[in-house]
């Protein structure tokens, strides 16, 4: 899924080239998974620790649960796409498909694609945990901070998705060797 632009190149490749391409693809997927999990476990724990004054070590189990929920969401979307035999740039659990029907603004579609039902579940889990851990923070400001953090991350993700990495890569390597 989403490798249709590589298929003609891989079909024309010899057996060794195809094997190397698949191995590099798997290595890239594993590295990306490690970065994704480390970001959600440690970076978000650190940010929440700075905001709430809760020790980071206490927030890592919460973020482990959050990361598990995020991975389950990704697995569900993958299974549905695999059963359907197609892939899409937007998740059916988000506001992305609804936005795509009414707007041609790709940034808005990608931004609202990051705000899913699971995002609301994550905010409620983080809110419950942090609220039970510390009583000093006003619940309205805590909720505003958690929602703002989700919106900020959605904006950053949409901005990164808007960058034409493939065109930039082709420009840098000028078509390869």
PDB file of C-alpha atoms in Angstrom, residues 92-173:
ATOM      1  CA  UNK A  92     -11.757   7.104   8.553  1.00  0.00           C
ATOM      2  CA  UNK A  93     -11.501   7.719  12.321  1.00  0.00           C
ATOM      3  CA  UNK A  94     -10.698  11.398  11.796  1.00  0.00           C
ATOM      4  CA  UNK A  95     -12.286  14.545  10.447  1.00  0.00           C
ATOM      5  CA  UNK A  96     -10.044  14.320   7.351  1.00  0.00           C
ATOM      6  CA  UNK A  97     -12.528  12.593   5.003  1.00  0.00           C
ATOM      7  CA  UNK A  98     -15.298  15.006   5.992  1.00  0.00           C
ATOM      8  CA  UNK A  99     -13.009  17.974   5.400  1.00  0.00           C
ATOM      9  CA  UNK A 100     -11.885  16.582   2.038  1.00  0.00           C
ATOM     10  CA  UNK A 101     -15.489  16.556   0.818  1.00  0.00           C
ATOM     11  CA  UNK A 102     -15.951  20.249   1.567  1.00  0.00           C
ATOM     12  CA  UNK A 103     -12.495  21.776   1.174  1.00  0.00           C
ATOM     13  CA  UNK A 104      -9.704  21.630  -1.368  1.00  0.00           C
ATOM     14  CA  UNK A 105      -7.206  23.054   1.121  1.00  0.00           C
ATOM     15  CA  UNK A 106      -4.775  20.172   1.611  1.00  0.00           C
ATOM     16  CA  UNK A 107      -3.277  21.633   4.792  1.00  0.00           C
ATOM     17  CA  UNK A 108      -6.709  21.831   6.433  1.00  0.00           C
ATOM     18  CA  UNK A 109      -7.486  18.249   5.418  1.00  0.00           C
ATOM     19  CA  UNK A 110      -4.184  16.995   6.837  1.00  0.00           C
ATOM     20  CA  UNK A 111      -4.642  19.045  10.021  1.00  0.00           C
ATOM     21  CA  UNK A 112      -8.130  17.714  10.707  1.00  0.00           C
ATOM     22  CA  UNK A 113      -6.964  14.223   9.752  1.00  0.00           C
ATOM     23  CA  UNK A 114      -4.752  14.290  12.852  1.00  0.00           C
ATOM     24  CA  UNK A 115      -7.708  15.045  15.135  1.00  0.00           C
ATOM     25  CA  UNK A 116      -9.335  11.653  15.583  1.00  0.00           C
ATOM     26  CA  UNK A 117     -11.655   9.930  17.995  1.00  0.00           C
ATOM     27  CA  UNK A 118      -8.552   8.404  19.541  1.00  0.00           C
ATOM     28  CA  UNK A 119      -7.175  11.918  20.154  1.00  0.00           C
ATOM     29  CA  UNK A 120     -10.218  12.632  22.309  1.00  0.00           C
ATOM     30  CA  UNK A 121      -9.664   9.356  24.166  1.00  0.00           C
ATOM     31  CA  UNK A 122      -6.009  10.253  24.730  1.00  0.00           C
ATOM     32  CA  UNK A 123      -6.912  13.697  26.069  1.00  0.00           C
ATOM     33  CA  UNK A 124      -9.364  12.120  28.498  1.00  0.00           C
ATOM     34  CA  UNK A 125      -6.787   9.538  29.662  1.00  0.00           C
ATOM     35  CA  UNK A 126      -4.110  12.178  30.163  1.00  0.00           C
ATOM     36  CA  UNK A 127      -6.564  14.506  31.874  1.00  0.00           C
ATOM     37  CA  UNK A 128      -7.744  11.809  34.299  1.00  0.00           C
ATOM     38  CA  UNK A 129      -4.217  10.710  35.153  1.00  0.00           C
ATOM     39  CA  UNK A 130      -2.761  14.184  35.617  1.00  0.00           C
ATOM     40  CA  UNK A 131      -5.810  15.419  37.527  1.00  0.00           C
ATOM     41  CA  UNK A 132      -5.621  12.486  39.946  1.00  0.00           C
ATOM     42  CA  UNK A 133      -1.877  12.941  40.390  1.00  0.00           C
ATOM     43  CA  UNK A 134      -1.873  16.656  41.111  1.00  0.00           C
ATOM     44  CA  UNK A 135      -4.614  18.721  42.665  1.00  0.00           C
ATOM     45  CA  UNK A 136      -2.801  22.044  42.349  1.00  0.00           C
ATOM     46  CA  UNK A 137      -3.612  22.646  38.683  1.00  0.00           C
ATOM     47  CA  UNK A 138      -6.967  24.117  37.700  1.00  0.00           C
ATOM     48  CA  UNK A 139      -8.901  21.515  35.712  1.00  0.00           C
ATOM     49  CA  UNK A 140      -9.972  24.031  33.054  1.00  0.00           C
ATOM     50  CA  UNK A 141      -6.419  25.153  32.389  1.00  0.00           C
ATOM     51  CA  UNK A 142      -5.213  21.535  32.355  1.00  0.00           C
ATOM     52  CA  UNK A 143      -7.845  20.599  29.802  1.00  0.00           C
ATOM     53  CA  UNK A 144      -6.993  23.655  27.705  1.00  0.00           C
ATOM     54  CA  UNK A 145      -3.295  22.734  27.799  1.00  0.00           C
ATOM     55  CA  UNK A 146      -3.951  19.134  26.749  1.00  0.00           C
ATOM     56  CA  UNK A 147      -6.263  20.167  23.904  1.00  0.00           C
ATOM     57  CA  UNK A 148      -3.777  22.858  22.860  1.00  0.00           C
ATOM     58  CA  UNK A 149      -0.966  20.298  22.828  1.00  0.00           C
ATOM     59  CA  UNK A 150      -3.012  18.010  20.560  1.00  0.00           C
ATOM     60  CA  UNK A 151      -3.793  20.919  18.228  1.00  0.00           C
ATOM     61  CA  UNK A 152      -0.152  22.011  18.163  1.00  0.00           C
ATOM     62  CA  UNK A 153       1.012  18.481  17.298  1.00  0.00           C
ATOM     63  CA  UNK A 154      -1.686  18.225  14.606  1.00  0.00           C
ATOM     64  CA  UNK A 155      -0.493  21.520  13.113  1.00  0.00           C
ATOM     65  CA  UNK A 156       3.127  20.348  13.120  1.00  0.00           C
ATOM     66  CA  UNK A 157       2.226  17.014  11.565  1.00  0.00           C
ATOM     67  CA  UNK A 158       0.129  18.692   8.880  1.00  0.00           C
ATOM     68  CA  UNK A 159       2.962  21.114   8.154  1.00  0.00           C
ATOM     69  CA  UNK A 160       5.429  18.237   7.777  1.00  0.00           C
ATOM     70  CA  UNK A 161       2.960  16.418   5.522  1.00  0.00           C
ATOM     71  CA  UNK A 162       2.697  19.495   3.353  1.00  0.00           C
ATOM     72  CA  UNK A 163       6.443  19.522   2.582  1.00  0.00           C
ATOM     73  CA  UNK A 164       7.140  17.826  -0.784  1.00  0.00           C
ATOM     74  CA  UNK A 165       9.893  15.502   0.468  1.00  0.00           C
ATOM     75  CA  UNK A 166       9.876  13.331  -2.672  1.00  0.00           C
ATOM     76  CA  UNK A 167      10.443  16.318  -4.956  1.00  0.00           C
ATOM     77  CA  UNK A 168      13.135  17.681  -2.629  1.00  0.00           C
ATOM     78  CA  UNK A 169      14.845  14.288  -2.545  1.00  0.00           C
ATOM     79  CA  UNK A 170      14.804  14.048  -6.329  1.00  0.00           C
ATOM     80  CA  UNK A 171      16.206  17.562  -6.542  1.00  0.00           C
ATOM     81  CA  UNK A 172      19.043  16.720  -4.133  1.00  0.00           C
ATOM     82  CA  UNK A 173      20.052  13.439  -5.758  1.00  0.00           C
TER      83      UNK A 173
END
